[in-house]
Tab-separated table of C-alpha atoms in Angstrom:
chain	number	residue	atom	x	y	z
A	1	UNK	CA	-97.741	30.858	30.201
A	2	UNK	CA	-97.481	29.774	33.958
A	3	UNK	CA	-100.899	31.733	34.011
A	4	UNK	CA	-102.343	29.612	31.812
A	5	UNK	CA	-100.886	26.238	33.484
A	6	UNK	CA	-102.217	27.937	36.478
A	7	UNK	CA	-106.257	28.349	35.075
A	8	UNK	CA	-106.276	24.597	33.139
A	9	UNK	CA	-104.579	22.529	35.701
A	10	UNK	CA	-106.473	23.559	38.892
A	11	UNK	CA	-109.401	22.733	37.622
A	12	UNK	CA	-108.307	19.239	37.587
A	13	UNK	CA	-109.305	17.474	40.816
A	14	UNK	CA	-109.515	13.963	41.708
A	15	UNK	CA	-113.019	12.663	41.988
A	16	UNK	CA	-114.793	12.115	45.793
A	17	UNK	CA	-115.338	8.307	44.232
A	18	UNK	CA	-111.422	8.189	43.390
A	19	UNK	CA	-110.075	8.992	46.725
A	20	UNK	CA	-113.319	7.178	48.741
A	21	UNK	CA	-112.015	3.879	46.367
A	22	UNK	CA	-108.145	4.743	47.094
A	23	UNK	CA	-108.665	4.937	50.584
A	24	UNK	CA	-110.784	1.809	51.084
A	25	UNK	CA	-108.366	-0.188	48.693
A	26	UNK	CA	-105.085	0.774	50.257
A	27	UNK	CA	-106.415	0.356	53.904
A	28	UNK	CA	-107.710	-3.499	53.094
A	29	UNK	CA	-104.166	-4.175	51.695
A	30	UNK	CA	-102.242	-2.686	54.564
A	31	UNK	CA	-104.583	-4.713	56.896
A	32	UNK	CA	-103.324	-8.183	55.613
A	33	UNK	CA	-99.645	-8.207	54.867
A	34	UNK	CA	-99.664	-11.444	56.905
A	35	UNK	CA	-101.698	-13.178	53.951
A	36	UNK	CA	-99.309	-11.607	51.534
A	37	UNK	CA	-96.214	-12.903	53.100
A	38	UNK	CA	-97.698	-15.633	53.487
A	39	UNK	CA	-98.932	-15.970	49.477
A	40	UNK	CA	-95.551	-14.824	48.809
A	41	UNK	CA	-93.722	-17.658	50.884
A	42	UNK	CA	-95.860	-20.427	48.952
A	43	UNK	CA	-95.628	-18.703	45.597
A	44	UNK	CA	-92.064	-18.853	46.213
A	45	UNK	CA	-91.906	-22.763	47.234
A	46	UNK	CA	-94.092	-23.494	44.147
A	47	UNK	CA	-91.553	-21.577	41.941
A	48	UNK	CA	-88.723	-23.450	43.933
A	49	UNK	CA	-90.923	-26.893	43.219
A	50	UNK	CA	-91.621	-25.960	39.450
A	51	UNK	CA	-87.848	-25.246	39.031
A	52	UNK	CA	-86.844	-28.905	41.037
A	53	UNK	CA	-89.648	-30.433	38.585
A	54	UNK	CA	-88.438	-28.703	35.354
A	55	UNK	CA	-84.835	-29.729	35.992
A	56	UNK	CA	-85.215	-33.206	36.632
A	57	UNK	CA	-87.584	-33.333	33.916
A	58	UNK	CA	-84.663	-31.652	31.669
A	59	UNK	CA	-81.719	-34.368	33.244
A	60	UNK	CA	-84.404	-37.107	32.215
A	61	UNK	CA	-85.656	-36.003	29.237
A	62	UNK	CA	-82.515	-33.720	27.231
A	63	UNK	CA	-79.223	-35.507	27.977
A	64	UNK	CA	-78.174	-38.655	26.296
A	65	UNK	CA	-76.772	-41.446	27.967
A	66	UNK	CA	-76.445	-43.580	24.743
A	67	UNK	CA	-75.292	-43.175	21.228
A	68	UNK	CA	-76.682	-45.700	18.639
A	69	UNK	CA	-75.082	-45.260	15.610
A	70	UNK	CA	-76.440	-46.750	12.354
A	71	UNK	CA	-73.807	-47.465	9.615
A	72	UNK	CA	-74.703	-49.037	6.044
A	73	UNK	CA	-72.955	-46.341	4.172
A	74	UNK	CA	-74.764	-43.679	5.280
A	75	UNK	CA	-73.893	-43.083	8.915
A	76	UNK	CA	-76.423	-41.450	11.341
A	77	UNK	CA	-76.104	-41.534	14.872
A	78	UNK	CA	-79.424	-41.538	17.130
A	79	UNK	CA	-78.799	-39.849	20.955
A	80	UNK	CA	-80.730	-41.736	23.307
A	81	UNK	CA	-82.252	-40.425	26.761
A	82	UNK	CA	-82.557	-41.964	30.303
A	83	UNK	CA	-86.174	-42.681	29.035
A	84	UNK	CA	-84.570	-44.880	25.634
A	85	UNK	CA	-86.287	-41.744	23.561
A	86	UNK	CA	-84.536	-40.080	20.485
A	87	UNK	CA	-83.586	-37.051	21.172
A	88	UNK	CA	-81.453	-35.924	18.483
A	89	UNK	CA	-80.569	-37.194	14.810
A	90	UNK	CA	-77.149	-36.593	13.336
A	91	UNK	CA	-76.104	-37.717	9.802
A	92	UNK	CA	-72.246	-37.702	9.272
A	93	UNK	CA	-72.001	-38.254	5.716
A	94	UNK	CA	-74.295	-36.948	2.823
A	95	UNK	CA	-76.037	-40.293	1.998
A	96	UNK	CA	-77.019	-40.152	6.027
A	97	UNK	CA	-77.943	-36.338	5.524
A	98	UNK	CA	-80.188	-37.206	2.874
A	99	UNK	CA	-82.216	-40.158	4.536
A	100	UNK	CA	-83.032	-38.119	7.927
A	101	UNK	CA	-84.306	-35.110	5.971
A	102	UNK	CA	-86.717	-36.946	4.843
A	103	UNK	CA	-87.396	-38.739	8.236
A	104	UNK	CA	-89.181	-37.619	11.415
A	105	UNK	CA	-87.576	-39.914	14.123
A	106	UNK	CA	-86.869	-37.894	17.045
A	107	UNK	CA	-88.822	-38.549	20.521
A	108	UNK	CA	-89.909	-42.012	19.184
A	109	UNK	CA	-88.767	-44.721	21.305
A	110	UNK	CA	-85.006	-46.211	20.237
A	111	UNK	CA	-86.438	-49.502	18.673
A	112	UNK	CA	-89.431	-47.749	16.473
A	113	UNK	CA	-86.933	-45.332	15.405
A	114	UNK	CA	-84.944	-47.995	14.006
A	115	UNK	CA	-87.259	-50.027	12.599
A	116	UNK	CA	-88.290	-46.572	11.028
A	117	UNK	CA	-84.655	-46.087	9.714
A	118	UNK	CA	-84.629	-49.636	8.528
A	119	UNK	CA	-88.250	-49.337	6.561
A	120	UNK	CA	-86.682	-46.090	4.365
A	121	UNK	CA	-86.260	-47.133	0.754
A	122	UNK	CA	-83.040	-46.195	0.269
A	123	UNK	CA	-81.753	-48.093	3.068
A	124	UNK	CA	-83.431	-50.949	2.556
A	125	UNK	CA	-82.807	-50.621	-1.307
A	126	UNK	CA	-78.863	-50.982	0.054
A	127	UNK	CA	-79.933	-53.985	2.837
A	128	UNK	CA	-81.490	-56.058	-0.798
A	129	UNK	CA	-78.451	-55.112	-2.458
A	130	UNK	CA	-76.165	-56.848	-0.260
A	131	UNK	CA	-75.435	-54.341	2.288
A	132	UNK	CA	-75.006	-54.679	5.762
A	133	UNK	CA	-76.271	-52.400	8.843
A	134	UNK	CA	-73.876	-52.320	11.563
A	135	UNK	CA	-75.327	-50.699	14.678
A	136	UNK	CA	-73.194	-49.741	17.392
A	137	UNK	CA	-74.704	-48.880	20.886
A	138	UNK	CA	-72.072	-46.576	22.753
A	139	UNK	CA	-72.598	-45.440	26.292
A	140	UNK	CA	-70.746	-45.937	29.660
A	141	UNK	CA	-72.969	-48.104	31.690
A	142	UNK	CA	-72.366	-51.384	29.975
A	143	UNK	CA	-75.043	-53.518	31.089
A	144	UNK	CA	-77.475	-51.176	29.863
A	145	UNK	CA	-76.389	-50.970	26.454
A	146	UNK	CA	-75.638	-54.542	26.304
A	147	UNK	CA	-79.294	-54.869	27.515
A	148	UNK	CA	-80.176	-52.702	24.509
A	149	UNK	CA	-78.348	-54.408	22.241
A	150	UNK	CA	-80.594	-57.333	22.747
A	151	UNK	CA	-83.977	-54.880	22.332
A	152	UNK	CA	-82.358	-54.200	19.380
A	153	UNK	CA	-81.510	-57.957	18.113
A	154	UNK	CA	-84.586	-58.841	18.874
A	155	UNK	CA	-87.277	-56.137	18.036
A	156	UNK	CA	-85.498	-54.518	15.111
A	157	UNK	CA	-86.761	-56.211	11.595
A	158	UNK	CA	-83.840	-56.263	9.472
A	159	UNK	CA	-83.859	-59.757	7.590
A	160	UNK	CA	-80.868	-60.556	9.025
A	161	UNK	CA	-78.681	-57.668	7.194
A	162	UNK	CA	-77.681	-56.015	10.273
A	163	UNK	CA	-74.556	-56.575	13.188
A	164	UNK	CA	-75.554	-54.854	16.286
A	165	UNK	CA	-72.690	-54.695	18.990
A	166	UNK	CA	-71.621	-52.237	22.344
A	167	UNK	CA	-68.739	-50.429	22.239
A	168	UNK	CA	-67.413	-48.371	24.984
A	169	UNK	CA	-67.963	-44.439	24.789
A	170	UNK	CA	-64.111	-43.634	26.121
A	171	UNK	CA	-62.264	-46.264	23.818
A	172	UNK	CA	-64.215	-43.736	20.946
A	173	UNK	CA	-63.207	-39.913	21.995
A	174	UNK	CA	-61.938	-39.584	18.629
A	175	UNK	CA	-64.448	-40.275	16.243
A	176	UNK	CA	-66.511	-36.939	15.808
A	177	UNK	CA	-63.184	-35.365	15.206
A	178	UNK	CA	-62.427	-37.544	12.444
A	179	UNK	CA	-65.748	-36.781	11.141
A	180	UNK	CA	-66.902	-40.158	11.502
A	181	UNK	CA	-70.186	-41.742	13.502
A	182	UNK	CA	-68.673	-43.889	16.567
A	183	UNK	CA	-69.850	-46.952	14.583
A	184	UNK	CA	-68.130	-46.291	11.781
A	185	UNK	CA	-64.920	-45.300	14.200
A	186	UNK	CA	-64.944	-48.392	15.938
A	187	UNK	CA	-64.711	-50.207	12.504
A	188	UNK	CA	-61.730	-47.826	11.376
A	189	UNK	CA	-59.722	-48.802	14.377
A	190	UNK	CA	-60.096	-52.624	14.063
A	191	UNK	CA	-59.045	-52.024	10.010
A	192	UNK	CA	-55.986	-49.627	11.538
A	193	UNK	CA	-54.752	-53.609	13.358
A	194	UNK	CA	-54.629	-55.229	9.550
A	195	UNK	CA	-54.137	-51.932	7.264
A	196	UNK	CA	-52.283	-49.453	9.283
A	197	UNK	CA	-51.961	-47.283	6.278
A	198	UNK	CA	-55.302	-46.829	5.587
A	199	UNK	CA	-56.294	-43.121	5.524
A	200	UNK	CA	-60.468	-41.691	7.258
A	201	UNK	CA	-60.843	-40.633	3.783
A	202	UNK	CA	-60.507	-44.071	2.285
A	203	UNK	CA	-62.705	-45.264	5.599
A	204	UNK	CA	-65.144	-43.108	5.241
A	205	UNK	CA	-65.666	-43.734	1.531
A	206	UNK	CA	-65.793	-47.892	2.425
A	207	UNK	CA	-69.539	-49.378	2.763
A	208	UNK	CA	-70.203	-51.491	6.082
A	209	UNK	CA	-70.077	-54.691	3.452
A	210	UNK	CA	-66.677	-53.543	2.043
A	211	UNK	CA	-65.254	-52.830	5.495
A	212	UNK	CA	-66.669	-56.287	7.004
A	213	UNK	CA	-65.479	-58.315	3.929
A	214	UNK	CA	-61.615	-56.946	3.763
A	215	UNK	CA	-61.209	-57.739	7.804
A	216	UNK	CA	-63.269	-61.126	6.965
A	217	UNK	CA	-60.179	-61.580	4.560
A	218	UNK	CA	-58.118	-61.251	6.934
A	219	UNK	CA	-59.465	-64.325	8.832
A	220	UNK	CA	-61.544	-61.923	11.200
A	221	UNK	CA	-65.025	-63.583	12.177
A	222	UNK	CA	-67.707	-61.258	11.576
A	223	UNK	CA	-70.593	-63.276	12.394
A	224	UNK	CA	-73.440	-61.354	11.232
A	225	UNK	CA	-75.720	-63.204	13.771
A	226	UNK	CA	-73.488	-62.712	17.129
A	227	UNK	CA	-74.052	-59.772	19.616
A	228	UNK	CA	-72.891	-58.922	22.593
A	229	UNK	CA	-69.804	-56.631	23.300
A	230	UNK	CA	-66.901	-56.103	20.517
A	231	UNK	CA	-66.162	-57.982	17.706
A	232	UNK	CA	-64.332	-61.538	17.551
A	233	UNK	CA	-60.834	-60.502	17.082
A	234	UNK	CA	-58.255	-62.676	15.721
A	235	UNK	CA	-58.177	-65.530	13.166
A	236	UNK	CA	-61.208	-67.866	12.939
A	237	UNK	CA	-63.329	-67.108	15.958
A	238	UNK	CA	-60.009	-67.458	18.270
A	239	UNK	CA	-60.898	-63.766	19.314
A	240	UNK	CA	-63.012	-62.647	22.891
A	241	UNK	CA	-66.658	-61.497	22.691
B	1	UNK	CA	-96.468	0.683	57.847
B	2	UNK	CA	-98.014	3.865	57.960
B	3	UNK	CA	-100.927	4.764	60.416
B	4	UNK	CA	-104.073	4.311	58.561
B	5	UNK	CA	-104.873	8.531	59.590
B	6	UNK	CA	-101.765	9.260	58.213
B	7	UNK	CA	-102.068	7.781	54.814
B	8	UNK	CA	-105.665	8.799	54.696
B	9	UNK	CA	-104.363	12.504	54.995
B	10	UNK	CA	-102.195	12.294	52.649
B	11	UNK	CA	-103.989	10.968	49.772
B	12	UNK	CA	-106.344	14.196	50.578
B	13	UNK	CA	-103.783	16.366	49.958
B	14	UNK	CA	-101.743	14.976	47.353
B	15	UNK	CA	-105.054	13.010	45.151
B	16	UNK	CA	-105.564	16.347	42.824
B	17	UNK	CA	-101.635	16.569	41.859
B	18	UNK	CA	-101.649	12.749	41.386
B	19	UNK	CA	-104.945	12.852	39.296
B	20	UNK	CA	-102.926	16.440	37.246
B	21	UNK	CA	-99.995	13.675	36.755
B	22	UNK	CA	-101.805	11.227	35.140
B	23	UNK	CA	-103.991	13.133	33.212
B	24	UNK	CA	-100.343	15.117	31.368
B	25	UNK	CA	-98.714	11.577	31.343
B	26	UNK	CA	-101.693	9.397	30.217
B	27	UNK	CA	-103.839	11.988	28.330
B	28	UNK	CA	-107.133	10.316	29.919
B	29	UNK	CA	-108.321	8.570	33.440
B	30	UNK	CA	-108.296	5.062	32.536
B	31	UNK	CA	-105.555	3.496	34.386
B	32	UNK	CA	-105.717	6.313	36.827
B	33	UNK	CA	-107.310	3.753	39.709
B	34	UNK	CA	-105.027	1.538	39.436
B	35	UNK	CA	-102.430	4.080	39.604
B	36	UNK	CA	-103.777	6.276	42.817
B	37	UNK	CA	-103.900	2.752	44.562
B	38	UNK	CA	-100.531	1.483	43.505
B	39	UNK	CA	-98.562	5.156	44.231
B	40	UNK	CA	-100.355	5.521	47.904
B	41	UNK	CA	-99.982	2.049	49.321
B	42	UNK	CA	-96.133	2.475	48.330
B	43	UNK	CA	-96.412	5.210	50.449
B	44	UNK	CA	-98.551	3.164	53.062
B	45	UNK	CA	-95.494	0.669	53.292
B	46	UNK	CA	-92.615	2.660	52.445
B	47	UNK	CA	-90.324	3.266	55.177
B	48	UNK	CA	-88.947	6.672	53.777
B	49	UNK	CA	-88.600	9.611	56.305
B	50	UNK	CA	-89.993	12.571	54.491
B	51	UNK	CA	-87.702	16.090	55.425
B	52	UNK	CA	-90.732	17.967	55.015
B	53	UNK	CA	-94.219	18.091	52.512
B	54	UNK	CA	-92.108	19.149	49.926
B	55	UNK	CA	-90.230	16.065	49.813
B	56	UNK	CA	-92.920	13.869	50.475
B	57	UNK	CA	-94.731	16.026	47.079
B	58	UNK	CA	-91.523	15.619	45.096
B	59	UNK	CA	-91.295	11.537	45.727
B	60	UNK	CA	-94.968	11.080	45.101
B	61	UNK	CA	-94.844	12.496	41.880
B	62	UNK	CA	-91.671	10.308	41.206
B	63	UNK	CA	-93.444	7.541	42.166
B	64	UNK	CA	-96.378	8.115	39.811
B	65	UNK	CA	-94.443	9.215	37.015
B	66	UNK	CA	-92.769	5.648	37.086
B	67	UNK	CA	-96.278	4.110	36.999
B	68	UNK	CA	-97.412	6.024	34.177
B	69	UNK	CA	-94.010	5.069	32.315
B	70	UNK	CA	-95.102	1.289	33.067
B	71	UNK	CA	-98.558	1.679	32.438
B	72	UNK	CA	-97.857	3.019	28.741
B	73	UNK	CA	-95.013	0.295	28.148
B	74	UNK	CA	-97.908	-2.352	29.125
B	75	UNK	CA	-98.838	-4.893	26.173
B	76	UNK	CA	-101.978	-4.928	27.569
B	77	UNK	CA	-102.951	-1.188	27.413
B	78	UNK	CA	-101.453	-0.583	24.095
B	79	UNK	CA	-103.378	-3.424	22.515
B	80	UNK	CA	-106.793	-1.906	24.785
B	81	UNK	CA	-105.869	1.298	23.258
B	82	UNK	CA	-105.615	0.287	19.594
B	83	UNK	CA	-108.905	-1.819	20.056
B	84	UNK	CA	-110.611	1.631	21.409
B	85	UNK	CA	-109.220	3.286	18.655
B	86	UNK	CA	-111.325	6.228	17.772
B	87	UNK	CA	-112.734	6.311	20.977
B	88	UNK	CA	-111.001	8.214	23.536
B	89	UNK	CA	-110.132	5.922	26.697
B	90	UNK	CA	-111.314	8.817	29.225
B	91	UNK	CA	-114.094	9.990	27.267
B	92	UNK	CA	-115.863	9.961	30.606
B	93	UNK	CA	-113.584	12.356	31.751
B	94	UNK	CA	-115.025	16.197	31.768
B	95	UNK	CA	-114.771	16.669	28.271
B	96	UNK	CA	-112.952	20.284	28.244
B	97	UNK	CA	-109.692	21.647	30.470
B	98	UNK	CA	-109.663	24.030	27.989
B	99	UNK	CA	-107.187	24.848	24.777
B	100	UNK	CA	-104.029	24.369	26.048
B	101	UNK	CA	-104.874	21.203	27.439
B	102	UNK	CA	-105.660	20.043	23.589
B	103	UNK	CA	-102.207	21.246	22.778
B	104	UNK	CA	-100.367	19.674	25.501
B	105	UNK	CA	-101.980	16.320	24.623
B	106	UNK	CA	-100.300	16.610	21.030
B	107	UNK	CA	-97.046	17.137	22.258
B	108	UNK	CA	-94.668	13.364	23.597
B	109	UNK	CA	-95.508	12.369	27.219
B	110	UNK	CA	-91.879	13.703	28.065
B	111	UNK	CA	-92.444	16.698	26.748
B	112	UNK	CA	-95.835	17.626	28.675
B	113	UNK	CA	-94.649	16.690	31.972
B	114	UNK	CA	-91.476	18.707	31.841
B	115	UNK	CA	-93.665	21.942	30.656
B	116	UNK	CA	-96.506	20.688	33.443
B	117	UNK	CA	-93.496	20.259	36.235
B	118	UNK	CA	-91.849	23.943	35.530
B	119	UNK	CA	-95.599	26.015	34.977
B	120	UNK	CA	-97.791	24.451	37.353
B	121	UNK	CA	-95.734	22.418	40.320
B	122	UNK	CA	-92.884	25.210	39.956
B	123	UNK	CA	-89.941	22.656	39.640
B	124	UNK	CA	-86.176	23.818	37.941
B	125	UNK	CA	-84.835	21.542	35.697
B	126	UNK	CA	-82.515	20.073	38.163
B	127	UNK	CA	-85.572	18.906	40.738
B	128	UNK	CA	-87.080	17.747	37.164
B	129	UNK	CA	-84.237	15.712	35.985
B	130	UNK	CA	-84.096	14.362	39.809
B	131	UNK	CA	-88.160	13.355	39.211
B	132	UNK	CA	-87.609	11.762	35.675
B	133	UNK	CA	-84.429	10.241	36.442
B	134	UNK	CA	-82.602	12.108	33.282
B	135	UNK	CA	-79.761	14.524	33.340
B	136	UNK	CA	-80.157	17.673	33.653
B	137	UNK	CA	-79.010	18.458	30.521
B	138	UNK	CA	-81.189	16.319	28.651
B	139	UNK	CA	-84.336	18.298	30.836
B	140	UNK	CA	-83.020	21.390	29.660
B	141	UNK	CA	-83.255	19.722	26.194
B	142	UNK	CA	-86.716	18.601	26.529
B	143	UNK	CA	-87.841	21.321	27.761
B	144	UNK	CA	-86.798	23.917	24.981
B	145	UNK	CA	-88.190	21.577	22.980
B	146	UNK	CA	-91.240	21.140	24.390
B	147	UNK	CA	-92.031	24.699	24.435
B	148	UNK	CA	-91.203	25.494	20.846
B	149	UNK	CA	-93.707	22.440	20.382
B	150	UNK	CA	-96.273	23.713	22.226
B	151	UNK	CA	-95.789	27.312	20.474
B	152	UNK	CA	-95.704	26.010	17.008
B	153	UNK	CA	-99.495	23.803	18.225
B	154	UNK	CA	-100.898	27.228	19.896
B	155	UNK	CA	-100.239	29.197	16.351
B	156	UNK	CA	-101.672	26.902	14.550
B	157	UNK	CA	-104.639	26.740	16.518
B	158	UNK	CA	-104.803	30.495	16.522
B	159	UNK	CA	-103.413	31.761	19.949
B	160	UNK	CA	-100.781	33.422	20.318
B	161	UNK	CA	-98.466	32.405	23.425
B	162	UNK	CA	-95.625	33.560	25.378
B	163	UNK	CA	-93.820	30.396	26.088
């Protein structure tokens, strides 16, 4: 057997053309390793650049800042980037579910998506039949969602069915835990003042309208018109904006 | 770096046992360019201190048995080879190296170079396992393997063998 290795294999040689093209190849790229360090150095700062560039574009573009969260009785809650795009959709009850299925929001900016939300027929079915939108912008940086908050009163078409306030993102840790949209939150801890027995099962159940009418009955004023940050609390208007 | 004589002589002496590599691993020439220049400018830049020609033999054909692993992983050449289906990539190549040749090319890459490393380059399965990065063990494996392979092929082509 090792004969026969022997008689097929050294017949085998590499071509003159092989080696001639070998040799010439190899001594060209021995002669300029400068130029390759030198590639090599600027293909690194490009990578370095390119990873600066995709990072800052990921900060800007992929983490919210702001939380607008749409209540009727379905509750969806819109995450909103340094750039005021939609960047993620989240429906915390079935009815919410339902309606952003059938909806392609995301990446629009916050006030499109909105008026997109407010345009679906089964929300605006539940706008003609009394019902009220309350939107709740929740971030940190309080002049910019109070500046929103006016985009919002002002750009968003909504017949004058919807209550559009700021609440602050810390005073609402608890609310995904619950279950419940920060809007929808917010409303079950100014019920909690009046109805301290009230259970998130009974909240979560409640329409915006039913929620707004039993604190109305309790004196609160839930002036659909007014903006700005909070509710009025207290009897009458006494309350703080 | 290398002197430019040195590397010169060495791809003189060493360009027929990296052409024999290719040809086991690869089973044609087509990649073999790329492969001669990629296995002796490693050498040209390497900064290895060969014991003795031996040594420097035994790491070249490392060396190019690692390029020939990558070069029949590559996407590219797989997809190239399916496209050339039917026709043989180194049909330029001198058509015959005779019948055993044809049987060795039947037979799993690993198992042709382990039969092509003990015949012809005169390697034990330890220096084999050392060149293909496997346990010995696992060469001894292959390599009873290969040869009942290889006998099986030869019989049914009608030679008889003594493998």
């Amino acid at each position: 057997m090792k004969q026969m290795f022997e008689n097929t294999f050294s017949s085998m040689h590499a071509s003159y053309d092989l080696v001639a093209k070998t040799k010439s190849s190899v001594m060209q790229r021995m002669e300029k390793p400068q130029r390759k360090s030198f590639g090599l150095t600027k293909l690194m700062m490009g990578l370095t650049i390119m990873m600066v560039l995709i990072g800052g574009g990921y900060w800007l573009y992929f983490i919210p800042v702001v939380t607008i969260s749409v209540d009727i009785n379905p509750s969806i809650e819109l995450s909103i980037n340094r750039l005021d795009r939609v960047i993620d959709v989240k429906a915390y009850n079935s009815d919410g579910q339902t309606i952003i299925d059938t909806l392609d929001i995301q990446y629009q900016s916050y006030p499109d998506a909105l008026n997109t939300l407010m345009d679906d027929p089964t929300i605006a079915s539940l706008l003609s039949n009394d019902g009220i939108a309350n939107i709740t912008v929740v971030g940190n940086d309080s002049d910019h969602c109070l500046k929103m908050v006016e985009t919002i009163n002002t750009t968003v078409q909504c017949e004058g069915k919807m209550q559009c306030h700021h609440e602050d993102q810390q005073e609402l840790q608890g609310a995904h835990d619950c279950g419940m949209s920060y809007g929808r939150y917010a409303m079950y801890q100014f019920l909690l003042e009046y109805y301290p027995n009230l259970t998130i099962e009974e909240v979560n159940a409640m329409s915006m309208r039913q929620i707004r009418d039993m604190l109305q009955d309790e004196g609160v004023d839930m002036d659909i018109s007014g903006y700005g940050h909070g509710y009025n609390h207290g009897h009458h208007g006494d309350g703080h904006e | 770096m290398r002197s430019e004589s040195d590397v010169a002589r060495v791809i003189d002496t060493y360009a027929d046992t990296i052409k024999r590599i290719c040809m086991v691993y690869l089973k044609n020439t087509a990649e073999t360019e790329d492969i001669f220049q990629t296995v002796f400018f490693k050498y040209a830049t390497s900064t290895i201190e060969f014991d003795n020609d031996d040594h420097l033999k035994a790491w070249l054909i490392k060396i190019t048995v690692n390029q020939c692993k990558d070069t029949l992983k590559s996407f590219f050449r797989s997809k190239r080879i399916d496209l050339d289906d039917g026709i043989e990539p180194g049909s330029d190549d001198p058509p015959d190296y005779g019948f055993l040749y044809d049987a060795l090319k039947k037979l799993p890459s690993n198992s042709r170079m382990v039969l092509y490393l003990e015949y012809y380059e005169g390697y034990n399965a330890k220096e084999i396992g050392s060149i293909m990065h496997k346990n010995v063990n696992t060469i001894y494996t292959w390599i009873k393997r290969a040869k009942d392979q290889l006998k099986t092929i030869l019989k049914e082509e009608g030679y008889e063998a003594n493998v």
